[in-house]
Coordinates of C-alpha atoms in Angstrom, one line a residue:
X149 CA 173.6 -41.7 -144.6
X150 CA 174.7 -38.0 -144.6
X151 CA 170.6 -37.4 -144.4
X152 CA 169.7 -40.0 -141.5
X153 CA 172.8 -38.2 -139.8
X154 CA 171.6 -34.8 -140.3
X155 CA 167.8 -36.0 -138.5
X156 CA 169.5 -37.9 -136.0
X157 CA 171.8 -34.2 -135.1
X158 CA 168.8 -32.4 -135.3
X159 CA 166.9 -34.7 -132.7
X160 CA 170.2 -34.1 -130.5
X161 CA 170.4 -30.5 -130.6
X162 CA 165.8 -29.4 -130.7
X163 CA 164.6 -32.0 -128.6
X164 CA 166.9 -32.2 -126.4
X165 CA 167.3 -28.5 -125.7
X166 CA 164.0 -28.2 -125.7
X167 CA 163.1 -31.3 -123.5
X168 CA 165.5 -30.1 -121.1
X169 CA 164.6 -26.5 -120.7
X170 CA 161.1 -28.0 -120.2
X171 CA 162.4 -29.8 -117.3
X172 CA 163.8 -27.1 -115.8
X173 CA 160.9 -24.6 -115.4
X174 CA 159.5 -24.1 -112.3
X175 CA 155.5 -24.6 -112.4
X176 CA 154.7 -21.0 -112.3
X177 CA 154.1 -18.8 -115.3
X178 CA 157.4 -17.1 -116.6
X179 CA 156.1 -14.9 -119.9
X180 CA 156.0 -11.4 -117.8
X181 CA 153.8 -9.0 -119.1
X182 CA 153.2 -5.6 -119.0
X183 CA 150.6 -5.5 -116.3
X184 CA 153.1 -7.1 -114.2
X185 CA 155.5 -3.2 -114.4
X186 CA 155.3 -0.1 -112.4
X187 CA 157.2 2.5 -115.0
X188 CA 159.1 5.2 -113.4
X189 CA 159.7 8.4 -114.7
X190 CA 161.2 12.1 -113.6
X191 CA 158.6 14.8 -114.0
X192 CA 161.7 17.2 -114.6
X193 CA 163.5 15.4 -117.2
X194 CA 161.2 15.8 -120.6
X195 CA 162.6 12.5 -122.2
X196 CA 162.0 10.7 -119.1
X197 CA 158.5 11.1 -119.7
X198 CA 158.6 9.9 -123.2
X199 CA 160.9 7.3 -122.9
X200 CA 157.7 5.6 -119.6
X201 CA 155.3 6.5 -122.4
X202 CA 157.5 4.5 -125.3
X203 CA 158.2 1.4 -123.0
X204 CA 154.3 1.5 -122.0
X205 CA 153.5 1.2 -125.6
X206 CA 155.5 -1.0 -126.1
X207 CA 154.9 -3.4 -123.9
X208 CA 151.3 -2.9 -122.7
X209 CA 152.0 -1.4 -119.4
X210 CA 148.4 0.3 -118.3
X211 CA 148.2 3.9 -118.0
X212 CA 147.7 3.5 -114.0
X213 CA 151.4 1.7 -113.4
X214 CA 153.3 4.7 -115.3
X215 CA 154.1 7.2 -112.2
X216 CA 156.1 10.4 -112.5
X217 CA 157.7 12.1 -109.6
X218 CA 159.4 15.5 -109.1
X219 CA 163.1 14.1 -108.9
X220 CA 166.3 15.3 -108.1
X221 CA 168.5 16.4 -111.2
X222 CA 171.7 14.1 -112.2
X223 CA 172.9 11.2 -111.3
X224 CA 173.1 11.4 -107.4
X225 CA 170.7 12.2 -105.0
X226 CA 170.9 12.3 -101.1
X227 CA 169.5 9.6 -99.0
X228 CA 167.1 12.6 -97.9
X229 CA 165.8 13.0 -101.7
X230 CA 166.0 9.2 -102.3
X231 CA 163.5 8.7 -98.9
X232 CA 161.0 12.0 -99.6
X233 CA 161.2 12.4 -103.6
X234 CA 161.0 8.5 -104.8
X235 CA 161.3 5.5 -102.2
X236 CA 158.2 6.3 -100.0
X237 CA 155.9 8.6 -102.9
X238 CA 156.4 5.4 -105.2
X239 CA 155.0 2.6 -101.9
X240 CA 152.1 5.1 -101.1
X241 CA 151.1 5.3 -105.0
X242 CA 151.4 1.5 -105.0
X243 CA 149.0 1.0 -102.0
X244 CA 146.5 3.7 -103.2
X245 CA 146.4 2.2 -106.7
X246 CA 145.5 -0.9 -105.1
X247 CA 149.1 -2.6 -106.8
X248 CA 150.6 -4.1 -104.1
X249 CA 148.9 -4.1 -100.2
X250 CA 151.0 -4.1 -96.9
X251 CA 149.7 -5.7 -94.2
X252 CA 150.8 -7.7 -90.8
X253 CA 152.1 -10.7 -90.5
X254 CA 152.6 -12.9 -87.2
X255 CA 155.8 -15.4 -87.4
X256 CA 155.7 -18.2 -85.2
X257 CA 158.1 -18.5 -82.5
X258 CA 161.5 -20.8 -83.5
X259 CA 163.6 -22.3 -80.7
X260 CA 165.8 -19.5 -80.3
X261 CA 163.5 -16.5 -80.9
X262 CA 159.5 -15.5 -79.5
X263 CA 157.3 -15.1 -82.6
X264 CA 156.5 -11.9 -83.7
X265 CA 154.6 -9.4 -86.1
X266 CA 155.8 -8.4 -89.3
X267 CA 154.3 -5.4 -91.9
X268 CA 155.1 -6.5 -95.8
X269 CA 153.7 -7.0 -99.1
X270 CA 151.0 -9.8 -99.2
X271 CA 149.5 -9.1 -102.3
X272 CA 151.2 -7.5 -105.1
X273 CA 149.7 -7.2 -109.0
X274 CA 153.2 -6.0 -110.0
X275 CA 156.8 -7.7 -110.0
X276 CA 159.3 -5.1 -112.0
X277 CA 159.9 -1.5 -111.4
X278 CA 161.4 0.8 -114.7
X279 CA 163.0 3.6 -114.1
X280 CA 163.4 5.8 -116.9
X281 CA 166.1 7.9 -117.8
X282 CA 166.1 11.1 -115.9
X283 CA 165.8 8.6 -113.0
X284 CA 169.2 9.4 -109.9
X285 CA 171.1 6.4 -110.1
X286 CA 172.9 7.1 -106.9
X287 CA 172.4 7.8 -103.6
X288 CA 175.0 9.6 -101.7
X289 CA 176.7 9.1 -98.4
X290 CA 174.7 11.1 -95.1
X291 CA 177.6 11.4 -92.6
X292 CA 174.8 12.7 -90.1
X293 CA 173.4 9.3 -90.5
X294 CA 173.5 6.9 -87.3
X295 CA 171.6 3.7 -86.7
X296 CA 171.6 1.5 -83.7
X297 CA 174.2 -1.3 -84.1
X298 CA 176.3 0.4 -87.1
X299 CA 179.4 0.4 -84.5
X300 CA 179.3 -3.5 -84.5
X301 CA 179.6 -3.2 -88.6
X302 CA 182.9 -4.2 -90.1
X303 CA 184.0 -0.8 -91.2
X304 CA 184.0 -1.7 -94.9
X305 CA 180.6 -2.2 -94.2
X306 CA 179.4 1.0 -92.2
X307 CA 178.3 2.4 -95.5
X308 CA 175.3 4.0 -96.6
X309 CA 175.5 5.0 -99.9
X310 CA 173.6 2.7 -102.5
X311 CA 172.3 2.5 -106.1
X312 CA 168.9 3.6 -106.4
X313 CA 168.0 0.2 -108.5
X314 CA 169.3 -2.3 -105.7
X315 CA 167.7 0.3 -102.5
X316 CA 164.4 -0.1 -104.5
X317 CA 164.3 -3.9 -105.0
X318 CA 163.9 -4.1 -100.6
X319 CA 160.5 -1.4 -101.0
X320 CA 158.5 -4.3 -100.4
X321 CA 159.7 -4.0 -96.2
X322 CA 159.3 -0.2 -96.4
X323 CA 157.1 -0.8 -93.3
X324 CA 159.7 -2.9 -91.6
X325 CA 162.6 -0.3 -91.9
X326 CA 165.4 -2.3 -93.1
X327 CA 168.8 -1.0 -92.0
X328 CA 170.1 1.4 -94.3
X329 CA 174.1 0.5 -93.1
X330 CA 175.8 -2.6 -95.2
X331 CA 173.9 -4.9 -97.0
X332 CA 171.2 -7.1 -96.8
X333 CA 171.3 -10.7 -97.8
X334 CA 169.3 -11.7 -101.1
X335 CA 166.3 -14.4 -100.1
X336 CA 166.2 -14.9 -103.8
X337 CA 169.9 -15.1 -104.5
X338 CA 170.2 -18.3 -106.7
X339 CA 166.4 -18.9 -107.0
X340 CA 165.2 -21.2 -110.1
X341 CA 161.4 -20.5 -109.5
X342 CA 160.6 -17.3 -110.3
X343 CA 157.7 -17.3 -108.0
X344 CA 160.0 -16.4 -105.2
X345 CA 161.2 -13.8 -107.1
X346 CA 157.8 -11.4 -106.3
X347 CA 157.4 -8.6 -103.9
X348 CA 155.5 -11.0 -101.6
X349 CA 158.9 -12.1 -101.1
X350 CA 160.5 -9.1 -100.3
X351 CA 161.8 -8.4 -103.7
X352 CA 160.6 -5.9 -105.7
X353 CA 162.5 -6.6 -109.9
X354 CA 163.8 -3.1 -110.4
X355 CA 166.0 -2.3 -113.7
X356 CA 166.2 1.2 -115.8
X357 CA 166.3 2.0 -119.5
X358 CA 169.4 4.9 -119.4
X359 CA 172.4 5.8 -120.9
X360 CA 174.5 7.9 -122.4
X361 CA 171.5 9.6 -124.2
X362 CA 167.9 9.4 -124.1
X363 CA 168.0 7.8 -127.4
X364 CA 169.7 5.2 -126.7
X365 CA 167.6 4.3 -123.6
X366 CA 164.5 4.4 -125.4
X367 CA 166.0 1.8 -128.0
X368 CA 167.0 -0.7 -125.2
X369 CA 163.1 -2.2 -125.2
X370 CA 163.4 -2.1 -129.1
X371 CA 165.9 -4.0 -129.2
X372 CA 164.6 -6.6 -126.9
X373 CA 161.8 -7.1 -128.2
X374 CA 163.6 -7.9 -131.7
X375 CA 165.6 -10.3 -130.4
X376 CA 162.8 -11.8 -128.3
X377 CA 161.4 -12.6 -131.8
X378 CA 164.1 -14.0 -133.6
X379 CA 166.3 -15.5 -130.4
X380 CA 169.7 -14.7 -129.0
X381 CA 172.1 -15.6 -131.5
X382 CA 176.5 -14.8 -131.8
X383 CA 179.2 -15.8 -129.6
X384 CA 180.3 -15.5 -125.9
X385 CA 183.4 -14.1 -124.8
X386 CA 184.8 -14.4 -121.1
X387 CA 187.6 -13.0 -119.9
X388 CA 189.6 -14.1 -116.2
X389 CA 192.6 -12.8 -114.7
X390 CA 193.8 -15.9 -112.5
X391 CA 193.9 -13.5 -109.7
X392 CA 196.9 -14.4 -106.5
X393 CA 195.6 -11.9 -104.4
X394 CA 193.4 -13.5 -101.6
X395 CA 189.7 -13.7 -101.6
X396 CA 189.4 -12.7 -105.4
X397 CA 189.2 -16.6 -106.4
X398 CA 185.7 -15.8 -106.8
X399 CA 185.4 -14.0 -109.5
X400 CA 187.1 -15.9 -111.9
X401 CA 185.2 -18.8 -110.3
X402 CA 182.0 -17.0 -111.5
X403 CA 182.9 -16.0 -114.8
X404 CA 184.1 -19.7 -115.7
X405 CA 181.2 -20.6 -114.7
X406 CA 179.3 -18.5 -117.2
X407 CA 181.7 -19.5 -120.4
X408 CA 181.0 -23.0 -119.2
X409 CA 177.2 -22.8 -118.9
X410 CA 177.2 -20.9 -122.8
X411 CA 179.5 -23.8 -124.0
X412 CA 177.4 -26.1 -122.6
X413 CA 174.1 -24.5 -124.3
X414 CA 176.1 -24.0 -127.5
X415 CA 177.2 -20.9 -127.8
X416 CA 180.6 -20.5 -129.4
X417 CA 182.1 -20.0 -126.4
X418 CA 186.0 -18.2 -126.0
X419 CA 187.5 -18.0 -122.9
X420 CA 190.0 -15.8 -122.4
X421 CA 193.1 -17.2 -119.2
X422 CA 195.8 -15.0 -120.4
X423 CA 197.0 -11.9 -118.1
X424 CA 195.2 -8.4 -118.5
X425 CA 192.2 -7.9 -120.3
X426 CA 191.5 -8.9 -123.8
X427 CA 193.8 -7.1 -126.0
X428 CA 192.0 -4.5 -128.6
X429 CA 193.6 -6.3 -131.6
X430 CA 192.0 -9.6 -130.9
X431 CA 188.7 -10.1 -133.1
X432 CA 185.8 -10.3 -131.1
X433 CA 183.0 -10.9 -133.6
X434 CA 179.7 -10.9 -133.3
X435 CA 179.1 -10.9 -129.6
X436 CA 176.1 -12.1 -127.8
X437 CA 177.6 -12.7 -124.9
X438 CA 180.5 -11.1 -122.8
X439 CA 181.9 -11.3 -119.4
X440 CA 184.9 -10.2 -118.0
X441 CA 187.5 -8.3 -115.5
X442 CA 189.0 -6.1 -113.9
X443 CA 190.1 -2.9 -115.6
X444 CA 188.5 0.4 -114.9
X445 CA 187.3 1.6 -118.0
X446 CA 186.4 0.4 -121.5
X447 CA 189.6 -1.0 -123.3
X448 CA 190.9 -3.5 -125.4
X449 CA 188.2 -4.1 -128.0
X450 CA 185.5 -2.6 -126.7
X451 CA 187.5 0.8 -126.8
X452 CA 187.6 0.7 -130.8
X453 CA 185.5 2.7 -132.9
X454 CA 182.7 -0.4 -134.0
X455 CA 182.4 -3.3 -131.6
X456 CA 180.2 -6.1 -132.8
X457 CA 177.1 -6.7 -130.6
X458 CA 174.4 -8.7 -131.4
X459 CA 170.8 -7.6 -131.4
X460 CA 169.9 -7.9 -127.5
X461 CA 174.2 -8.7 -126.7
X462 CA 174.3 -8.5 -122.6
X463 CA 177.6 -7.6 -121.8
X464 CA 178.8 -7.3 -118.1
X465 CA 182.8 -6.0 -116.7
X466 CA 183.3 -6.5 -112.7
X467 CA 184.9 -3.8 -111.8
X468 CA 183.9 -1.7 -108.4
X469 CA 182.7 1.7 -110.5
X470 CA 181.9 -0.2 -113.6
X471 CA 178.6 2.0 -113.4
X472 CA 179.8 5.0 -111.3
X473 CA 178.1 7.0 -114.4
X474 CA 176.4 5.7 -116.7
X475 CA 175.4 8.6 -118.4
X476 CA 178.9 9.7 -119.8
X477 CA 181.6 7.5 -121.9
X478 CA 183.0 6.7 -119.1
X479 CA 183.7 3.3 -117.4
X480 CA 181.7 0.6 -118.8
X481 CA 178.0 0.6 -118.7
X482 CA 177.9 3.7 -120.6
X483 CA 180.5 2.5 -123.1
X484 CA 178.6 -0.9 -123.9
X485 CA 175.3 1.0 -124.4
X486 CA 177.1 3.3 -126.6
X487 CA 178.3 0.4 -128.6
X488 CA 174.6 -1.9 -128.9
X489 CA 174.5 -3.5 -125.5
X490 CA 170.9 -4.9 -124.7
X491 CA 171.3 -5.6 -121.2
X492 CA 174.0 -4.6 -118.7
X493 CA 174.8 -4.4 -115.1
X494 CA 177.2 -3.2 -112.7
X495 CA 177.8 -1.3 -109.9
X496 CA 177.7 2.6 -108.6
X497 CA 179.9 2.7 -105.6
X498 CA 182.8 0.0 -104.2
X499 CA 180.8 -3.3 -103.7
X500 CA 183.5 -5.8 -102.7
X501 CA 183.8 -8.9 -104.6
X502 CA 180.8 -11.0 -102.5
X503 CA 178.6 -7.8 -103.3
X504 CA 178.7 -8.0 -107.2
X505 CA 176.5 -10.0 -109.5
X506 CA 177.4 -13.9 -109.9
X507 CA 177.5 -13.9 -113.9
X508 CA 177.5 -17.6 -113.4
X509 CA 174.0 -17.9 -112.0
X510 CA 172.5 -15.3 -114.2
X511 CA 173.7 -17.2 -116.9
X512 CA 171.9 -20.1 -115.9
X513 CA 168.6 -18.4 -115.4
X514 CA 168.8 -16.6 -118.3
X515 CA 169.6 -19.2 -120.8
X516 CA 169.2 -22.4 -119.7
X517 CA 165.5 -21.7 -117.1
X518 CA 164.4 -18.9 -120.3
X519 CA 164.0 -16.6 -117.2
X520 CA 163.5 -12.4 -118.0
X521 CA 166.2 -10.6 -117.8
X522 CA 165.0 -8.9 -114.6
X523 CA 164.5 -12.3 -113.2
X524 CA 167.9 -13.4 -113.9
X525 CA 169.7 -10.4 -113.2
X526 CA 167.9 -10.3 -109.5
X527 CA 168.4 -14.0 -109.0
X528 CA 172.4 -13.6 -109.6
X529 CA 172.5 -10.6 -107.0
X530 CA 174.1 -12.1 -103.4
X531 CA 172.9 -9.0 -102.1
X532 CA 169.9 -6.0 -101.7
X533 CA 169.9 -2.9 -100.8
X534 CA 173.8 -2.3 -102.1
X535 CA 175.6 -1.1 -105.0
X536 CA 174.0 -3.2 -108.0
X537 CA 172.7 -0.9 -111.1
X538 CA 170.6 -3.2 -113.8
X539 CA 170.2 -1.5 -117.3
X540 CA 167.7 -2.8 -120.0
X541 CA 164.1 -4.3 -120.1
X542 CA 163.5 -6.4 -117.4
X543 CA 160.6 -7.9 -119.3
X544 CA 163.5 -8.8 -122.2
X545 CA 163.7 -12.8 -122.5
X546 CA 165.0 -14.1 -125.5
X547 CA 165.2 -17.8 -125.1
X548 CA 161.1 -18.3 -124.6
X549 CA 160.7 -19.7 -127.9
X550 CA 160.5 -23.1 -128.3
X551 CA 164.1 -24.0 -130.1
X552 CA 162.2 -26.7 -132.5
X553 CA 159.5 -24.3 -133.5
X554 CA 162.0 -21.2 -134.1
X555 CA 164.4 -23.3 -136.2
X556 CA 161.9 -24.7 -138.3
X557 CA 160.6 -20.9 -138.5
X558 CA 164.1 -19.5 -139.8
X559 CA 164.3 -22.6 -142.2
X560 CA 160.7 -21.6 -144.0
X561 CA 162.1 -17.5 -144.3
X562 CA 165.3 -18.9 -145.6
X563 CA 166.9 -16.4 -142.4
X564 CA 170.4 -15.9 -142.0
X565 CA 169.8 -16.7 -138.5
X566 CA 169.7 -20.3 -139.4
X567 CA 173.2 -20.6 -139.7
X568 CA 173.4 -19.5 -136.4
X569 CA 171.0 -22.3 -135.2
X570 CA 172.8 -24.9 -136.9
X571 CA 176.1 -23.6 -135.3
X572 CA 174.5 -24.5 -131.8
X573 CA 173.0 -27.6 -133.0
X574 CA 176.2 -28.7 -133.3
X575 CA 178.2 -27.3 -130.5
X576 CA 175.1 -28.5 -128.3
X577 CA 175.5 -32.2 -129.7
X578 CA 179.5 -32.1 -129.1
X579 CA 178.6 -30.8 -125.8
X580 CA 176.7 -34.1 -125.3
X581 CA 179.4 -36.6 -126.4
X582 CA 178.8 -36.5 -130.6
X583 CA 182.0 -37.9 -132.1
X584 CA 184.1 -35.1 -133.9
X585 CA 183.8 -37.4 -137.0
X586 CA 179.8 -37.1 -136.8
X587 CA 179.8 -33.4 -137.0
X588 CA 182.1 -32.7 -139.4
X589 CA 179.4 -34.9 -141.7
X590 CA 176.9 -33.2 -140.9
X591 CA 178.7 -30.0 -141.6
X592 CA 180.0 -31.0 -144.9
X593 CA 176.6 -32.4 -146.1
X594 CA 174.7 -29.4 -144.7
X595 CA 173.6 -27.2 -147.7
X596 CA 174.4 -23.9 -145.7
X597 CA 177.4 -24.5 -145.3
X598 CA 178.7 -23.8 -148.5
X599 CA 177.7 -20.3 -148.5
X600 CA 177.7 -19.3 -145.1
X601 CA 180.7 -17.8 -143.3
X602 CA 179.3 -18.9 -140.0
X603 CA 179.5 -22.4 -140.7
X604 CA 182.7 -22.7 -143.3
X605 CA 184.8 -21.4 -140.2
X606 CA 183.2 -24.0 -137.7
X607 CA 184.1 -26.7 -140.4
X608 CA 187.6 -25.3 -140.3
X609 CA 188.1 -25.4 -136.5
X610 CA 186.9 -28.4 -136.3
X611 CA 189.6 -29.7 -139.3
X612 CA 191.9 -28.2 -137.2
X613 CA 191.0 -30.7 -134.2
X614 CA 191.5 -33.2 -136.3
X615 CA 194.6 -32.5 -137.6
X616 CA 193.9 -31.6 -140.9
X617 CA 195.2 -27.6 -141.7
X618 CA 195.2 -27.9 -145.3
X619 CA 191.4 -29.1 -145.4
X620 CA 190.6 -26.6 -142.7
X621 CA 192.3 -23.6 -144.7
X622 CA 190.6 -24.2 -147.6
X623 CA 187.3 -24.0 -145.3
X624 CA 188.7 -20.6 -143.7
X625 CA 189.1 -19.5 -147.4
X626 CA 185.7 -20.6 -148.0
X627 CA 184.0 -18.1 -145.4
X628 CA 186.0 -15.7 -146.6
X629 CA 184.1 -15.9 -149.6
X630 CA 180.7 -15.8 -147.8
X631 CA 180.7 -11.7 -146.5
X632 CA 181.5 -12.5 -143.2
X633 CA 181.7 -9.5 -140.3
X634 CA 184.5 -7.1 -140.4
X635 CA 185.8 -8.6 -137.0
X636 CA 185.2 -12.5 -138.5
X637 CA 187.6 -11.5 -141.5
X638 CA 190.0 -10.3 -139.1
X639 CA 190.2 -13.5 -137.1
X640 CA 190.2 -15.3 -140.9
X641 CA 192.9 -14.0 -142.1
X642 CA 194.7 -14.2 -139.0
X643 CA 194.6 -18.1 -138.4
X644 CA 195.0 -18.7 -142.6
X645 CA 198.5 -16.8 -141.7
X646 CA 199.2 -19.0 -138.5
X647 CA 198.5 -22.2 -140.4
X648 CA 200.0 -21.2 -144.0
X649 CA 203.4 -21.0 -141.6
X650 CA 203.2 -23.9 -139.8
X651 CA 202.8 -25.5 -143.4
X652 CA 206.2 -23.6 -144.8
X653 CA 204.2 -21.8 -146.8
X654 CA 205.7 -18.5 -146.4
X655 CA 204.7 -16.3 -149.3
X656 CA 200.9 -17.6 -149.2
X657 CA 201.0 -16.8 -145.4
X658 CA 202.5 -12.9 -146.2
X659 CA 200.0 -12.6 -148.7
X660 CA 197.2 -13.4 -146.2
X661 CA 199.0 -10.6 -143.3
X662 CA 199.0 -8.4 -146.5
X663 CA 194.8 -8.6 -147.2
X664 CA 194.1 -8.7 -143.6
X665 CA 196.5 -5.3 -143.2
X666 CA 194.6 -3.9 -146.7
X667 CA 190.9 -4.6 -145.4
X668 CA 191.2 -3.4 -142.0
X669 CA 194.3 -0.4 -142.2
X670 CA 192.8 0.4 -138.6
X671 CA 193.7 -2.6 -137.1
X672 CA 195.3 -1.5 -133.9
X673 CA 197.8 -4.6 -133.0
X674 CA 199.2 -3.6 -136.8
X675 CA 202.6 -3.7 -135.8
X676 CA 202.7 -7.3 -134.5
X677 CA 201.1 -8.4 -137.6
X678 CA 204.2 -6.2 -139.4
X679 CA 206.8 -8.2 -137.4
X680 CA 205.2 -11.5 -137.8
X681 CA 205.7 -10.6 -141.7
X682 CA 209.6 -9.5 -141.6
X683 CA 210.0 -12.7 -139.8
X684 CA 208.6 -14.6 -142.6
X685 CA 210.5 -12.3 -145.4
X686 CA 213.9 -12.6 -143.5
X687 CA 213.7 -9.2 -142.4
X688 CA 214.6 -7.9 -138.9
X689 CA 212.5 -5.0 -138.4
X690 CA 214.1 -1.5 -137.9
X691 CA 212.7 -0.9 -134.0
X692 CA 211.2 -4.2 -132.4
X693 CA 207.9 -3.2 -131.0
X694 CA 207.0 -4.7 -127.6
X695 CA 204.5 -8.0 -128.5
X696 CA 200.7 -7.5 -127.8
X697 CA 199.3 -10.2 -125.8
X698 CA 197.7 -11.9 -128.4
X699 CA 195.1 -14.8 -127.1
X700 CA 194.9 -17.9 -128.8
X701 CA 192.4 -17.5 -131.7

C-alpha cells in the first residue's frame, strides 16, 4: 500500500506540474540564448570589461554584441551623459551591426484619432541588454529640462530622473522621442507570451551584473547557471505590513500574491502578517525565495553575519531607495548580493507604490510559465522608463527542466537535492486536495526520510496538524540528527521547546533553550529565549527585557 501510495503521489506532484506548466507556455520559444544579448560594458572601468568578456563566455554571447563605451564614472550620470555617452552610441551600434533595424510604420486611423507614421524597431536579433559593472545606474535630475505638456503633469510626476536599466528598456522608440517627464506605461506589463516581450514591441530586456564588488558581479551568471542545472530549490519567505495608510493596500496585495503562487507550486512557503519586518532572531533557513516591506535598509535577519540563500535565491524588499546604491552595504540590493542573492530588483529614486515591481506577477512568470528572469522581471514592471533597477542574468531560468526528468536525475546521483523534490511533491499534492493522512504515509514510508533533516521536520509539522506533538517531537529530534543548516537547528530547537511546554515537560523543554543557546551563542533574540527559560525554572528575571516580535514558527 505504502508503495502504490508513493507512485500514485509521485504522478500528483511530476505530471501534474509538468502537464500544467506545459499548458501554460505560450507557442513561442522561451530557452534565451546568448545570441539573443547585447553586453554592455564601461571602457573606463577595467573589471567592466572582464566581467562582458566572463558573461560572453559564459553564455555564448558573439564577440559582435559585447560593446564598450567611454562612460561616466560612479553610480550617477546626467541625463546629458546618459543621452551622448550610452543611450544613442548603444541604438547607432545596434543599427550598424545590423541587430535590430528602425524603420516607419503607418498606423491606421481609429475613430477618435487620423492614422499616422511611426519610426521603431521592426526587426530585432537581440531581446536583453547586460550592463556590466562599471555601468551608471542613475541618471540625475536636469532642472534646465522642459518639455511641452510637463505643466499638465501631476507634480509627483514632473520628474526626470530615472534608472539607467528601466530608461534603456524604451530604446527601441529612440526615434520616436518618448517623453522624458513621468512614466510611461508598460505594453508588456502582465504578459504570459514572451513574444511580446521583444524590442519589436517597444521593450528592450535590460538587467546588469553589479554590486558591491566586481567579484561578486561576475559570480551572479555563475551562479545561475548552477542552479539552472540542478533547479531552484529552499523556502519562500514573505513578509506584509497590513498597511492603514491609504493607497498602500497594494503592496501587501502583491506580495500575498507571491507567497500564495510559491505555496501553490510547493515551495515551503512562510508568510509573515505580524507588524514590522521580520525580526533578526527568527530562523530564516535556506531561502530561495523572499519578499517583503517596507524598511529602509537591510535588518532583521538579513542584517546578521551569514544569511542562508540558496544557489540562484532572488530576494526582493519594496522600499522607494531599495537600490539607491547598489554598490555600497547600504540599503538592500547591495546587502542581498553581499549575502548570495541570484537575482534582485529594486528601485534608484522614489517610485510610488504603482511604479514598483508587482512580485506577484513575476512570481508567476518566473515559476509557474519557466520564463528568464529578464522575462519575468520586465513582465512584473507596471511601468518604463522610471525608477526600476534589475540585477542578475536575465538569461537565468531555473525552472526549464522538465520536473519528471530532473527528479528522476537526482534520484540516480543519490543528490541531496532530492529531498528537496520530494518536499514539493508533497506540498504540491496538499496544494491539490491530498488528505493530510495520505502524506504523512508517504512521508513515513519514504526511505529519505529517515535521514534527511528536510523531510523529518515536514513530517513533524505535519504531526503537529494533526494533533500529535509527542509523535511530531520525536520527528523534530530526528532532523536534528540529520546535519541540518545552522538556521534549521535554530527553528528545531525552538518549536521542540514550544511543544515540550505545552506538554508540562519543563526540564526537557530548558534543556532544548539550553542546546539551542550553546550551538548558536550569537543568536541575537537571546534574551527572550533567557526569559522564556526563568519562566519555566520559576525565576523572575533580574531586568525584563522588552519581548521581540517573535512570528509564529
Amino acid at each position: 500500500m505504502n508503495k502504490r501510495l508513493l507512485a500514485v503521489l509521485s504522478l500528483g506532484l511530476l505530471s501534474g506540474w509538468t502537464a500544467s506548466c506545459a499548458d501554460a507556455l505560450p507557442q513561442s520559444p522561451v530557452t534565451a540564448r546568448g545570441r539573443e544579448v547585447v553586453v554592455v560594458y564601461n571602457k573606463k572601468v577595467r573589471e567592466s570589461k572582464e566581467i562582458a568578456d566572463h558573461y560572453a563566455s559564459a553564455r555564448g554571447v558573439p564577440d559582435n554584441q559585447v560593446l564598450g563605451f567611454d562612460l561616466s564614472s560612479g553610480e550617477g550620470m546626467s541625463r546629458a551623459e546618459f543621452r551622448d555617452e550610452l543611450q544613442r552610441p548603444l541604438a547607432k551600434e545596434l543599427s550598424s551591426r545590423k541587430l535590430w533595424r528602425i524603420g516607419s510604420e503607418t498606423l491606421p486611423a481609429m475613430s477618435n484619432a487620423p492614422s499616422r507614421t511611426v519610426w521603431k524597431v521592426n526587426e530585432s536579433k537581440i531581446r536583453y541588454a547586460v550592463l556590466c559593472y562599471g555601468v551608471p545606474l542613475r541618471i540625475k535630475s536636469d532642472p534646465t529640462l522642459k518639455e511641452p505638456g510637463m505643466e499638465n503633469l501631476r507634480p509627483e510626476l514632473r520628474r526626470d530622473e530615472a534608472a539607467v536599466d528601466s530608461e534603456l528598456t524604451v530604446l527601441p522608440l529612440i526615434e520616436e522621442r518618448p517623453p522624458l517627464f513621468s512614466p510611461l506605461r508598460n505594453p508588456v506589463y502582465t504578459a504570459t507570451n514572451t513574444g511580446w516581450l521583444h524590442p519589436t514591441n517597444g521593450i528592450l530586456l535590460v538587467s546588469r551584473l553589479d554590486g558591491p564588488t566586481p567579484e561578486i558581479a561576475r559570480k551572479l551568471v555563475d551562479k545561475a547557471i548552477e542552479a539552472e542545472t540542478n533547479s531552484l530549490w529552499g523556502r519562500a519567505y514573505f513578509d506584509i505590513r497590513k498597511p492603514t495608510e491609504p493607497g498602500m493596500q497594494q503592496g501587501d496585495d502583491w506580495i500575498r500574491g507571491a507567497a500564495e503562487m510559491c505555496r501553490q507550486l510547493g515551495f515551503q512557503t512562510h508568510l509573515d502578517e505580524a507588524p514590522g519586518t521580520i525580526p533578526a532572531g527568527f530562523p530564516m533557513s535556506q531561502i530561495a525565495f523572499y519578499a517583503g516591506w517596507y524598511a529602509p535598509d537591510a535588518t532583521g535577519p538579513f542584517a546578521q553575519a551569514d544569511v542562508e540563500f540558496m544557489p540562484g535565491a532572488f530576494a526582493y524588499h519594496l522600499h522607494s531607495h531599495s537600490a539607491h546604491m547598489i554598490r555600497t552595504n547600504t540599503a538592500w540590493v547591495g546587502p542581498f548580493l553581499i549575502k548570495g542573492v541570484t537575482a534582485t530588483m529594486g528601485t534608484v529614486h522614489e517610485p510610488y507604490l504603482a511604479g514598483t515591481p508587482d512580485v506577484a506577477v513575476f512570481a508567476s512568470r518566473f515559476i509557474y510559465y519557466r520564463m528568464t528572469f529578464g522575462e519575468a522581471a520586465w513582465a512584473a514592471q507596471p511601468v518604463l522608463s522610471w525608477q526600476t533597477t534589475v540585477v542578475g542574468d536575465p538569461l537565468y531560468r531555473p525552472f526549464g527542466p522538465d520536473p519528471e526528468a530532473l527528479h528522476d536525475r537526482l534520484l540516480r546521483e543519490n543528490s541531496p537535492l532530492l529531498d528537496w523534490s520530494y518536499l514539493r511533491l508533497v506540498n504540491l499534492n496538499m496544494a491539490v486536495g491530498k488528505s493530510m493522512d495520505e502524506v504523512v504515509l508517504f512521508l513515513e514510508a519514504l526511505k529519505p526520510t529517515t535521514r534527511s533533516a528536510v523531510l523529518s521536520e515536514k513530517l513533524g509539522d505535519l504531526y503537529l496538524a494533526q494533533g500529535k506533538p509527542s509523535s511530531a517531537i520525536h520527528a523534530y529530534e530526528s532532523a536534528l540528527k540529520f546535519q541540518p543548516s545552522a538556521q534549521q537547528k535554530i527553528r528545531l530547537r525552538m518549536v521542540i521547546a514550544e511543544k515540550l511546554t505545552d506538554l508540562g515537560e519543563k526540564e526537557k523543554a530548558l534543556e532544548a533553550y539550553r542546546m539551542l543557546l550553546k550551538e548558536a551563542p550569537s543568536y541575537p533574540d537571546r534574551s527572550v529565549i533567557e526569559t522564556r527559560m526563568s519562566a519555566l525554572s520559576g525565576q523572575t528575571p533580574a531586568s525584563q527585557p522588552a519581548q521581540t516580535n517573535q512570528p509564529t514558527l
